[in-house]
XYZ file of C-alpha atoms in Angstrom:
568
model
C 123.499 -6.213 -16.267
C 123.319 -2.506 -16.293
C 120.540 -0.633 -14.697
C 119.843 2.506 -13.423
C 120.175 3.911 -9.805
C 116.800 3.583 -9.301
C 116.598 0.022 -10.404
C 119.472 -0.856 -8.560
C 118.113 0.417 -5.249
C 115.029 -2.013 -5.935
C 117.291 -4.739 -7.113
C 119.154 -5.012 -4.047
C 115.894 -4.660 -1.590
C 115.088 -7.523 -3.399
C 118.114 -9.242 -2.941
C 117.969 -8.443 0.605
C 114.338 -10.217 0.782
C 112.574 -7.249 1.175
C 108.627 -8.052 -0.124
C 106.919 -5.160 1.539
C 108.226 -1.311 1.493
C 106.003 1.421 2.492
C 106.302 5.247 1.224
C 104.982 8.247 -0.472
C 106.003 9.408 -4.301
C 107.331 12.881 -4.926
C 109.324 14.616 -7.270
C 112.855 13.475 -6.198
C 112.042 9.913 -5.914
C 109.953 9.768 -9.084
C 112.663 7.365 -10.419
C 112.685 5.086 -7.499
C 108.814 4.438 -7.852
C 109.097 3.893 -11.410
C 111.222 1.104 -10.366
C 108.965 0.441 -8.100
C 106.275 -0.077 -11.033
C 108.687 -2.248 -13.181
C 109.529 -4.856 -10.299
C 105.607 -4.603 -8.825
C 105.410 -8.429 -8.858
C 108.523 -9.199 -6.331
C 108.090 -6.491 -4.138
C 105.061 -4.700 -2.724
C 104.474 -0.808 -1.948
C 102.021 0.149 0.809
C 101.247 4.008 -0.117
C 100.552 5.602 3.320
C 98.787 8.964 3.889
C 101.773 10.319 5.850
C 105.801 9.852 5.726
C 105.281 9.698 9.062
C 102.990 6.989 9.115
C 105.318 5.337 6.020
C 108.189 5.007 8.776
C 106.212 3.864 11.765
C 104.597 0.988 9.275
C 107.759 0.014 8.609
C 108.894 0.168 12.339
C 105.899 -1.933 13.334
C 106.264 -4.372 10.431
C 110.602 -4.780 12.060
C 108.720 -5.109 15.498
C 106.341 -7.881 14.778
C 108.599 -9.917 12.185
C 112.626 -8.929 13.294
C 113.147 -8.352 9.530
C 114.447 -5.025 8.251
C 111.375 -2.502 7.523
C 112.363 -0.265 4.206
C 110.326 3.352 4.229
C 110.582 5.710 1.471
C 110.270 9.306 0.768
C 111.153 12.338 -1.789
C 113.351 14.953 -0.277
C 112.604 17.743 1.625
C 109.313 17.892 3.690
C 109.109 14.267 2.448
C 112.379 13.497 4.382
C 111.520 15.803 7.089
C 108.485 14.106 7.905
C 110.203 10.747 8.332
C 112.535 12.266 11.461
C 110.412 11.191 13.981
C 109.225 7.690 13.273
C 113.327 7.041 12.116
C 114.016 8.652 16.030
C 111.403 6.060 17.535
C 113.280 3.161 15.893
C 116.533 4.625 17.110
C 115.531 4.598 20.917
C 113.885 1.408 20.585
C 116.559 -0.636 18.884
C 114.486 -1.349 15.527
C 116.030 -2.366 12.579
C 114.955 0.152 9.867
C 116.415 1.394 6.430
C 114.962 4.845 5.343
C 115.536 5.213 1.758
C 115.378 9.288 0.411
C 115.625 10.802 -2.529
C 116.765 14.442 -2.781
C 118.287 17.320 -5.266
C 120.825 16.449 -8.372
C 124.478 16.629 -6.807
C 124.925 19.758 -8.894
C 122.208 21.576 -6.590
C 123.065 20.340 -3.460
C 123.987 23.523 -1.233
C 122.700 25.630 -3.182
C 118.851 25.680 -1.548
C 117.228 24.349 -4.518
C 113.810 23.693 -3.882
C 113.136 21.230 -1.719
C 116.377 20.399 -0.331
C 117.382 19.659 2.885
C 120.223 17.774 4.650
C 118.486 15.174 5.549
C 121.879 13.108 6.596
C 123.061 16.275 8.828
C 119.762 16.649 10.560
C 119.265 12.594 11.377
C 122.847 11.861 12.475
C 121.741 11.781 15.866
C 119.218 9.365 15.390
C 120.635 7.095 13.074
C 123.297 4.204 14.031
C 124.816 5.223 10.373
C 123.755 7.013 7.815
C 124.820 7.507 3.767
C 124.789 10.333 1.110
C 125.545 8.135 -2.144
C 126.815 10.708 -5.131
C 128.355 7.890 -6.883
C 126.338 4.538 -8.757
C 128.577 2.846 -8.281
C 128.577 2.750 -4.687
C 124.868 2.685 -4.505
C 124.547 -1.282 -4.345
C 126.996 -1.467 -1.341
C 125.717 1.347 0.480
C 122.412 -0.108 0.875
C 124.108 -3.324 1.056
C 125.739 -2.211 4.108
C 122.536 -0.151 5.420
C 120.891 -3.635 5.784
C 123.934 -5.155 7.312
C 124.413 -2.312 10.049
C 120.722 -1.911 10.957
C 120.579 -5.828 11.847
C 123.683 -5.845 13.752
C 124.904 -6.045 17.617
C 122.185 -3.415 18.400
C 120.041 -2.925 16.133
C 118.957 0.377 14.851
C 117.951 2.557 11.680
C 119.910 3.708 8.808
C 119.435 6.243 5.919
C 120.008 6.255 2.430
C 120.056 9.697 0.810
C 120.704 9.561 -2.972
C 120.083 12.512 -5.515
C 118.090 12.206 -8.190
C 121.051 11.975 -10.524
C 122.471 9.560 -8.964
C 119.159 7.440 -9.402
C 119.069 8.247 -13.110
C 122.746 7.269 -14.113
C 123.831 3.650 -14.631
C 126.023 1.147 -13.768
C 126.425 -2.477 -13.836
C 124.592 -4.594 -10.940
C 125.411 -7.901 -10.041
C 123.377 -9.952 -7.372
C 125.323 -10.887 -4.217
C 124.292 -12.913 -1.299
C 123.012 -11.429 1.850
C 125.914 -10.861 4.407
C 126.333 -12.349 7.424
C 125.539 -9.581 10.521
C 128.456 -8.289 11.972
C 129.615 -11.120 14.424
C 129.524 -9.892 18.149
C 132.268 -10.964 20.623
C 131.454 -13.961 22.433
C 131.924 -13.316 26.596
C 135.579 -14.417 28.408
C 135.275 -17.670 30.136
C 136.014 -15.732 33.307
C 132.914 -13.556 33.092
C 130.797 -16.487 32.690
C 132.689 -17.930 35.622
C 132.113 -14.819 38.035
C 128.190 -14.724 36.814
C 127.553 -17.909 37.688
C 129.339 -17.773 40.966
C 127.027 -14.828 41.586
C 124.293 -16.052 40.835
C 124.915 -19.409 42.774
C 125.562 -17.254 45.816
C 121.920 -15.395 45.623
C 119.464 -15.862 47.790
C 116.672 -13.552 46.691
C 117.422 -13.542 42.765
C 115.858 -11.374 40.042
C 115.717 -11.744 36.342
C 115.215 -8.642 34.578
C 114.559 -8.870 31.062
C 114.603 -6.165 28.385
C 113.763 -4.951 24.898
C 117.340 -6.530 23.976
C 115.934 -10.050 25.190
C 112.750 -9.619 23.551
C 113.547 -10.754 19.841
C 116.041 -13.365 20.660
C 113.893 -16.425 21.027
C 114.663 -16.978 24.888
C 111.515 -16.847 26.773
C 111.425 -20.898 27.492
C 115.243 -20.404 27.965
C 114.634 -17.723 30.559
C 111.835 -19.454 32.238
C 114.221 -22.925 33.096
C 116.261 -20.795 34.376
C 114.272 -18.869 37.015
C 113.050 -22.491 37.842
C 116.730 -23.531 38.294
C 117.307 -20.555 40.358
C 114.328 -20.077 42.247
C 114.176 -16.511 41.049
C 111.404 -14.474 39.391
C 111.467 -12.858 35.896
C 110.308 -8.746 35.709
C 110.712 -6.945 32.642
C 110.519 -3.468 30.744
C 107.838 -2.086 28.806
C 110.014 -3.237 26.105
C 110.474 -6.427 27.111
C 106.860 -7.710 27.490
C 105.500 -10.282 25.566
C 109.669 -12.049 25.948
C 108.459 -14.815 27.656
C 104.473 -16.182 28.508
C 102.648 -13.671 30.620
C 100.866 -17.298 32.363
C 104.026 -18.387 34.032
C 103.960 -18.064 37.710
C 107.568 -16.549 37.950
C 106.964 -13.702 35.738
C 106.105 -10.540 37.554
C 105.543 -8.488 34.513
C 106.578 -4.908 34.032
C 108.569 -3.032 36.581
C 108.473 0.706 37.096
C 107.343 4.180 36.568
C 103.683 2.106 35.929
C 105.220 -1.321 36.627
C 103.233 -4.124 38.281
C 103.202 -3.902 42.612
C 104.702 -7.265 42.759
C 107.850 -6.827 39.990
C 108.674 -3.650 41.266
C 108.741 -4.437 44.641
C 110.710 -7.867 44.291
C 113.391 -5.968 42.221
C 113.579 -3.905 45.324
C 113.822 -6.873 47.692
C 116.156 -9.120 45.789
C 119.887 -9.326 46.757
C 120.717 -10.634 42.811
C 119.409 -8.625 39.303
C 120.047 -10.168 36.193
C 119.563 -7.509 33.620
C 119.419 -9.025 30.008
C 119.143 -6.426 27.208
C 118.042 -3.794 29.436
C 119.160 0.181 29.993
C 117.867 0.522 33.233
C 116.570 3.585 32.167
C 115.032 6.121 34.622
C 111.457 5.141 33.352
C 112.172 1.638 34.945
C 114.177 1.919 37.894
C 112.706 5.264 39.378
C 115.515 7.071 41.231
C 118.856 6.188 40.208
C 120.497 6.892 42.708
C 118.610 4.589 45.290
C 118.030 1.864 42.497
C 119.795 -1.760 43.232
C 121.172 -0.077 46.676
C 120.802 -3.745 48.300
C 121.498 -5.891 45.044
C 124.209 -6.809 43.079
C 123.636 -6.260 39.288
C 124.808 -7.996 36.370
C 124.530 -6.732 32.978
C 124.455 -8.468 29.787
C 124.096 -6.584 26.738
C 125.645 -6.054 22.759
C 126.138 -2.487 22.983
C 129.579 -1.114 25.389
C 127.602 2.346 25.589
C 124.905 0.898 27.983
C 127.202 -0.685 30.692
C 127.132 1.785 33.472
C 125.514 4.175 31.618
C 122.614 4.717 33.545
C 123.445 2.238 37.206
C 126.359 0.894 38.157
C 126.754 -2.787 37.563
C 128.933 -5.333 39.635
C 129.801 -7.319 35.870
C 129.326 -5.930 32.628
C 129.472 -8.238 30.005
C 129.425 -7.093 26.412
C 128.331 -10.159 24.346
C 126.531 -11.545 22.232
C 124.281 -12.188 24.680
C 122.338 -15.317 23.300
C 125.317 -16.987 23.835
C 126.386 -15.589 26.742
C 122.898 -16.139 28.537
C 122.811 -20.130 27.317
C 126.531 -20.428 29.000
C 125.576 -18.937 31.952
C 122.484 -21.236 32.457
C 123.904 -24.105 31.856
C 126.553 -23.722 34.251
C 124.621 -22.400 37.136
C 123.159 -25.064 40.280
C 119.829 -25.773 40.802
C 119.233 -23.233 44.168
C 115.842 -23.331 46.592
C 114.856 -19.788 48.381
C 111.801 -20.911 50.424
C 111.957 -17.714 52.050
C 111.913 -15.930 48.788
C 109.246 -17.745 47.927
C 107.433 -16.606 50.595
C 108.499 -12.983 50.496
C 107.513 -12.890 46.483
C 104.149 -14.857 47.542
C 102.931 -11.624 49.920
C 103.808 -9.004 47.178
C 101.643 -10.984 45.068
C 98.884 -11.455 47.134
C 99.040 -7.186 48.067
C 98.735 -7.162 44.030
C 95.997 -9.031 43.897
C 94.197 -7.334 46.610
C 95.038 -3.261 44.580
C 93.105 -5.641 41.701
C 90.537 -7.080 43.236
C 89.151 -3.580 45.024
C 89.767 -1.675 41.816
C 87.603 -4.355 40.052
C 84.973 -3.916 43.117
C 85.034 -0.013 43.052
C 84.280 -0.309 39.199
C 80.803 -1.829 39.169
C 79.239 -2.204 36.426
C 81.350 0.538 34.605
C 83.388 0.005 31.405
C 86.697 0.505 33.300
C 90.475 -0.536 31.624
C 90.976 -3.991 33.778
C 87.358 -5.218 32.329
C 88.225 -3.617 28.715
C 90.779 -5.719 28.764
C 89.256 -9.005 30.362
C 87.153 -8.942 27.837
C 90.350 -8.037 24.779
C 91.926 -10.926 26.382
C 89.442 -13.366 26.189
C 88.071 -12.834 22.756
C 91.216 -12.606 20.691
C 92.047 -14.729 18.375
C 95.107 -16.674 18.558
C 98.663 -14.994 17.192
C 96.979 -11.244 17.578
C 99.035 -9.197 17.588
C 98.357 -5.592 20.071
C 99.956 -2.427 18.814
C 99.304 1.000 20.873
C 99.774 4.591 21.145
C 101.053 6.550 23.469
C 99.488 7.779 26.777
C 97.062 6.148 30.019
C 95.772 3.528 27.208
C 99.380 2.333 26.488
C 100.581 1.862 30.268
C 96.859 -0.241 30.680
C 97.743 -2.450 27.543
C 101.659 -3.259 29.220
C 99.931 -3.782 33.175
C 96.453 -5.676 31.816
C 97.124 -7.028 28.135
C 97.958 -10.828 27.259
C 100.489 -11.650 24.832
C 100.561 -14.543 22.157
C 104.230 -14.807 22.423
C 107.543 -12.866 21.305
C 106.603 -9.878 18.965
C 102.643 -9.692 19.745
C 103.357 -6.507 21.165
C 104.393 -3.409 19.511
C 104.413 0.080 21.100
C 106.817 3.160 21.104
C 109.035 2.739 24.208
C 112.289 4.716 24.618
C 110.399 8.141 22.606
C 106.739 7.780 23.658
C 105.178 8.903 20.417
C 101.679 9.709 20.371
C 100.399 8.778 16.794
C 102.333 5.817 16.098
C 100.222 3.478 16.762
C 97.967 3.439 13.096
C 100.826 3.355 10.950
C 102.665 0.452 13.256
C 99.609 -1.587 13.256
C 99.337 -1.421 9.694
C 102.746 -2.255 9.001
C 101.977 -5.525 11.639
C 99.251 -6.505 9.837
C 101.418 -6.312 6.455
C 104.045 -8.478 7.876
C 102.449 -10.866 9.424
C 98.682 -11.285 7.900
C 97.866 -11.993 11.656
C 94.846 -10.389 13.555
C 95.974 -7.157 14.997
C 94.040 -5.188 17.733
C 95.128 -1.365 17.950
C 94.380 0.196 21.661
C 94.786 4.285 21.257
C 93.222 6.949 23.403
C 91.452 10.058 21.917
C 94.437 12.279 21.671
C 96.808 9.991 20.072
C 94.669 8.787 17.686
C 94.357 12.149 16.622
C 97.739 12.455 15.304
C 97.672 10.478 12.272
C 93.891 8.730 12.038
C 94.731 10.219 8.423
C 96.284 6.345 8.275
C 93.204 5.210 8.572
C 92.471 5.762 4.793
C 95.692 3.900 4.241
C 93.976 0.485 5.968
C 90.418 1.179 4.151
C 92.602 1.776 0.646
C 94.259 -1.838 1.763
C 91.457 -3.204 3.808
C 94.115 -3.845 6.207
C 92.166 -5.856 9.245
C 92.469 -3.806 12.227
C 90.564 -3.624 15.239
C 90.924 -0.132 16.594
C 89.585 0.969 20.408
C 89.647 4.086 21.314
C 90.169 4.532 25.061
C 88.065 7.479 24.532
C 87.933 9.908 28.098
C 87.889 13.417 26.632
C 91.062 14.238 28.284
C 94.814 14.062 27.474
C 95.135 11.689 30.308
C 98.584 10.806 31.480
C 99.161 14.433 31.278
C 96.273 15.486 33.208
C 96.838 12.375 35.938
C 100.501 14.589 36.884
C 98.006 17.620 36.955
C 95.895 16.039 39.419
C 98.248 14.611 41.614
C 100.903 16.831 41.531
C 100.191 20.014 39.757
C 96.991 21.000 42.314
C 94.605 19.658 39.549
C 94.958 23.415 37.171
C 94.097 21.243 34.065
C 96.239 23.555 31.664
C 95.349 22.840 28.159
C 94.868 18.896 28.816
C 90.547 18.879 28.397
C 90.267 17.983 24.973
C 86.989 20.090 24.089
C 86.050 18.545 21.314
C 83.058 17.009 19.484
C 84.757 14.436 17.598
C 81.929 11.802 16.450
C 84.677 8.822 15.669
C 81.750 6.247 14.248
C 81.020 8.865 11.545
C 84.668 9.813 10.981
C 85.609 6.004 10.703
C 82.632 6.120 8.125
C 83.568 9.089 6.124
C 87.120 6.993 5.857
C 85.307 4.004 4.304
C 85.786 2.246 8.014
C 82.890 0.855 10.383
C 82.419 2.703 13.146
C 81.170 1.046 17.049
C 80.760 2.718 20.154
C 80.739 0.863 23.699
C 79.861 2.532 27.062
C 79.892 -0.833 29.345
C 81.135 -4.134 29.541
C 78.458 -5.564 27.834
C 78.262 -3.038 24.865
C 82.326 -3.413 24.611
C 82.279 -7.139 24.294
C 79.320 -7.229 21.565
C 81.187 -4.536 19.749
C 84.756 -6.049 19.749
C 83.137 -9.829 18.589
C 81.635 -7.669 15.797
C 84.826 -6.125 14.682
C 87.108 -9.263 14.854
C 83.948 -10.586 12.239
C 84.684 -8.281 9.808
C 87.740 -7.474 7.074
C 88.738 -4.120 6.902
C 89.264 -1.583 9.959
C 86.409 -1.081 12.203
C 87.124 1.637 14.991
C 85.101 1.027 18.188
C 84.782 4.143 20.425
C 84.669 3.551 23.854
C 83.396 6.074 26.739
C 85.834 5.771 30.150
C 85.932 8.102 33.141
C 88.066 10.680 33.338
C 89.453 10.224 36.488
C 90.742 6.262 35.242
C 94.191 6.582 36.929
C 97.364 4.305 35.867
C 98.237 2.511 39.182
C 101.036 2.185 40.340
C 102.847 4.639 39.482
C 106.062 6.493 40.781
C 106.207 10.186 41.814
C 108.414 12.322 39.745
C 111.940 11.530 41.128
C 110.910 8.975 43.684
C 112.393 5.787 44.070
C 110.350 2.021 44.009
C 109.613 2.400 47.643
C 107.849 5.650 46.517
C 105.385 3.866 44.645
C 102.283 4.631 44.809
C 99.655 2.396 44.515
C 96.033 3.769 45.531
C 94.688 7.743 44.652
C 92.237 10.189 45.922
C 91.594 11.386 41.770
C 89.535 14.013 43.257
C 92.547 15.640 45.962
C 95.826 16.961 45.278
C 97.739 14.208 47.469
C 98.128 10.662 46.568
C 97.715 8.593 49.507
C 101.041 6.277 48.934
C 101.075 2.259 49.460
């Protein structure tokens, strides 16, 4: 049958099993959302306030589902404003196609109002990207988008097609969805050589990554520490990969890792890296990471083999399969000593815990804000964040429902993605989602927050609300002889009656017992509700490493009121 551009572009998200796409009209793609209009009962449109918040709805609706997330937007500013949510998905391995409209090929180059090269300017931040000036390659191209962004590792594409282009016609025919790319399968001999070296551990460690964390494996990964005697740590990315209850998961290593998976890594004689960079954010110093280990590194994508340590076996794999082989080869190994060793740095954890909990008092502090999250959750919730102190206390403190309850901007660190991300959550998966932001980052695009009233989207929204910018000022403190440069947020922001003027209900908490009322409340009622809560100022996240230090750097316990931490 013969359609237009525009139809065909819808067409073939539909054919692709795209339901939900999320965007903002404008002049260029006026075509596109007349489409839009004519196939409203097979696929849905979530109009956001913001591009930006379009593209981190659809990056939070990839990271709670897997599927593809589709954003549109016109061309020009509309394009523009998509950069950085389409740069998030890039460093975070999300599968996203960003669909934009721009000039008629005849004004291209020319500056015609409202044109921009969108394709030049997000080259960098796209695995592959597409200016279609022919109809008859606009099927494929998108076709193709899909197939790419799902692939080995995945990432975000872009569709640019001029307005033209949408209008003109051609003849569309449905085709099935491809098969992803197919990723080699590892040599018998680097299966061989794993298991050998894993066999020949006595203090192993199984670090798990962002490139674990959609593959289904977290029972898979757990049988295997129990086969090995070895203990499971993880990025921020790769929390929530396997069940936070298991007593050989250390949780999150790193720059605000947990004492216990930090200091194992350090200890062990064996890593296991599974979908991991071992970006500087995790392992601290380079240069002294691993120094007593031996590191293997399984992983889809050549580029991050070596890239950022040096590994003893790289294996470039599909590394489902590559992870099942090695496991099912490998003996069943017992490291009392380990054990033991692994035993103390949890018990030291426990201890940092147990006196912050004591020094807190009554006081609504993040390790009760979170008891209290934890506990009165419903089932499946899913717990989205911005970026900041709030988003390191969700990754150290926060329980997760399983794979994909947790989505957060990693490899970037965007402040303001968490509204649009929780929305697009809540699209996907019609599950409860909770939203933990701090004052400044919700700041940067609570315009979303008309978006959820408009859809009365469900969301549970705290604000960690301490009237500073405070990862920012926590370096000033420590490090920076506490000159607070531009990081006291002087503002009289009333948040209940902002939520209020949005069409939202509005809460505020100042203790534990306030908190808890308030959140039971909110999870009562449909629509957003944003509860403000008061904490101090001088809330630290511990641990944490010192700029350029190493794990053994770590420090663990503050003076918030001196320039010097006081280390360990």
């Amino acid at each position: 049958m013969k359609l237009t551009g525009a139809e065909i572009i819808i067409k073939t998200l539909i054919e692709q099993g795209v339901t939900d796409v999320f965007g903002y009209p404008g002049g260029q793609v006026i075509n596109i959302y007349d489409a839009l209009y004519k196939y409203r009962d097979q696929i849905n449109h979530v109009l956001t306030a913001h591009e930006q918040g379009a593209s981190h709805a659809a990056d939070g609706y990839s990271r709670a589902t897997g599927k593809v997330g589709v954003c549109i937007a016109t061309s020009g500013p509309g394009a523009t404003n998509l950069v950085t949510g389409i740069a998030t998905a890039m460093l975070d391995s999300i599968p996203m196609v960003a669909i934009t409209g721009n000039v008629p090929c005849s004004l291209i180059g020319k500056d015609s109002f409202q044109e921009i090269d969108i394709t030049g300017i997000t080259l960098p931040i796209t695995k592959h990207n597409y200016f279609v000036n022919d109809v008859s390659k606009l099927a494929d191209s998108i076709r193709e988008a899909f197939r790419i962004a799902k692939s080995g590792r995945p990432g975000p594409v872009l569709v640019d097609v001029p307005k033209d282009v949408q209008v003109a016609t051609y003849e569309f025919e449905e085709e099935p969805i491809p098969e992803k790319f197919p990723l080699p399968l590892a040599k018998e001999e680097q299966i061989a050589q794993a298991v050998a070296m894993l066999n020949a551990a006595k203090r192993p460690y199984i670090y798990i990554g962002g490139g674990a964390a959609g593959l289904g494996l977290g029972q898979e990964i757990i049988a295997l520490a129990e086969k090995l005697d070895a203990y499971i740590g993880c990025t921020f990315m790769g929390l929530s990969a396997v069940n936070g209850d298991c007593d050989r998961f250390l949780g999150m290593q790193g720059m605000h890792g947990h004492y216990a998976s930090s200091m194992a890594q350090k200890e062990s004689d064996l890593i296991l890296g599974i979908g991991v960079r071992f970006s500087d954010r995790a392992t601290g110093k380079v240069s002294a990471y691993a120094k007593g280990s031996k590191v293997i590194q399984l992983d889809p994508d050549f580029s991050e083999i070596n890239k950022n340590v040096t590994v003893d076996l790289g294996i470039v794999a599909d590394v489902k399969d590559a992870f099942r082989r090695i496991a099912a080869e490998v003996g069943k190994q017992e490291h009392p000593e380990w054990r033991a060793a692994v035993g103390k740095l949890q018990a030291q954890e426990a201890r940092f815990d147990s006196e912050q909990r004591e020094r807190a008092g009554e006081k609504l502090v993040p390790r009760r804000l979170f008891d209290i999250i934890n506990a009165k959750k419903p089932p499946k919730t899913v717990i989205a964040t911005d970026v900041g102190q709030h988003q390191m206390w969700t990754a150290q403190y926060a329980s997760f429902d399983g794979p994909r309850r947790f989505v957060s901007s990693g490899g970037l660190g965007t402040m303001g993605f968490g509204m649009g991300a929780a929305i697009g959550a809540q699209v996907a998966t019609k599950d409860p989602v909770v939203l933990i932001t701090g004052d400044g980052s919700f700041g940067m695009n609570l315009n979303e927050l008309a978006t959820a009233v408009t859809y009365q989207i469900p969301l549970v929204i705290v604000i960690v609300n301490n009237g500073v910018l405070g990862m920012v000022r926590q370096w000033q403190t420590l490090f920076f002889g506490g000159r607070y440069s531009n990081t006291v947020l002087e503002r009289k922001t009333d948040f209940v009656k902002l939520a209020e003027a949005f069409g939202a209900v509005g809460m505020t908490a100042s203790t534990p017992a306030e908190f808890e009322q308030a959140f039971t409340d909110a999870l009562a009622i449909q629509g957003p509700v944003v509860i403000d809560t008061y904490i101090d100022k001088d809330e630290f996240v511990l641990p944490m490493l010192p700029p350029g230090g190493s794990i053994e750097d770590i420090i663990t316990n503050v003076d918030t009121k001196g320039e010097k931490p006081n280390a360990k």
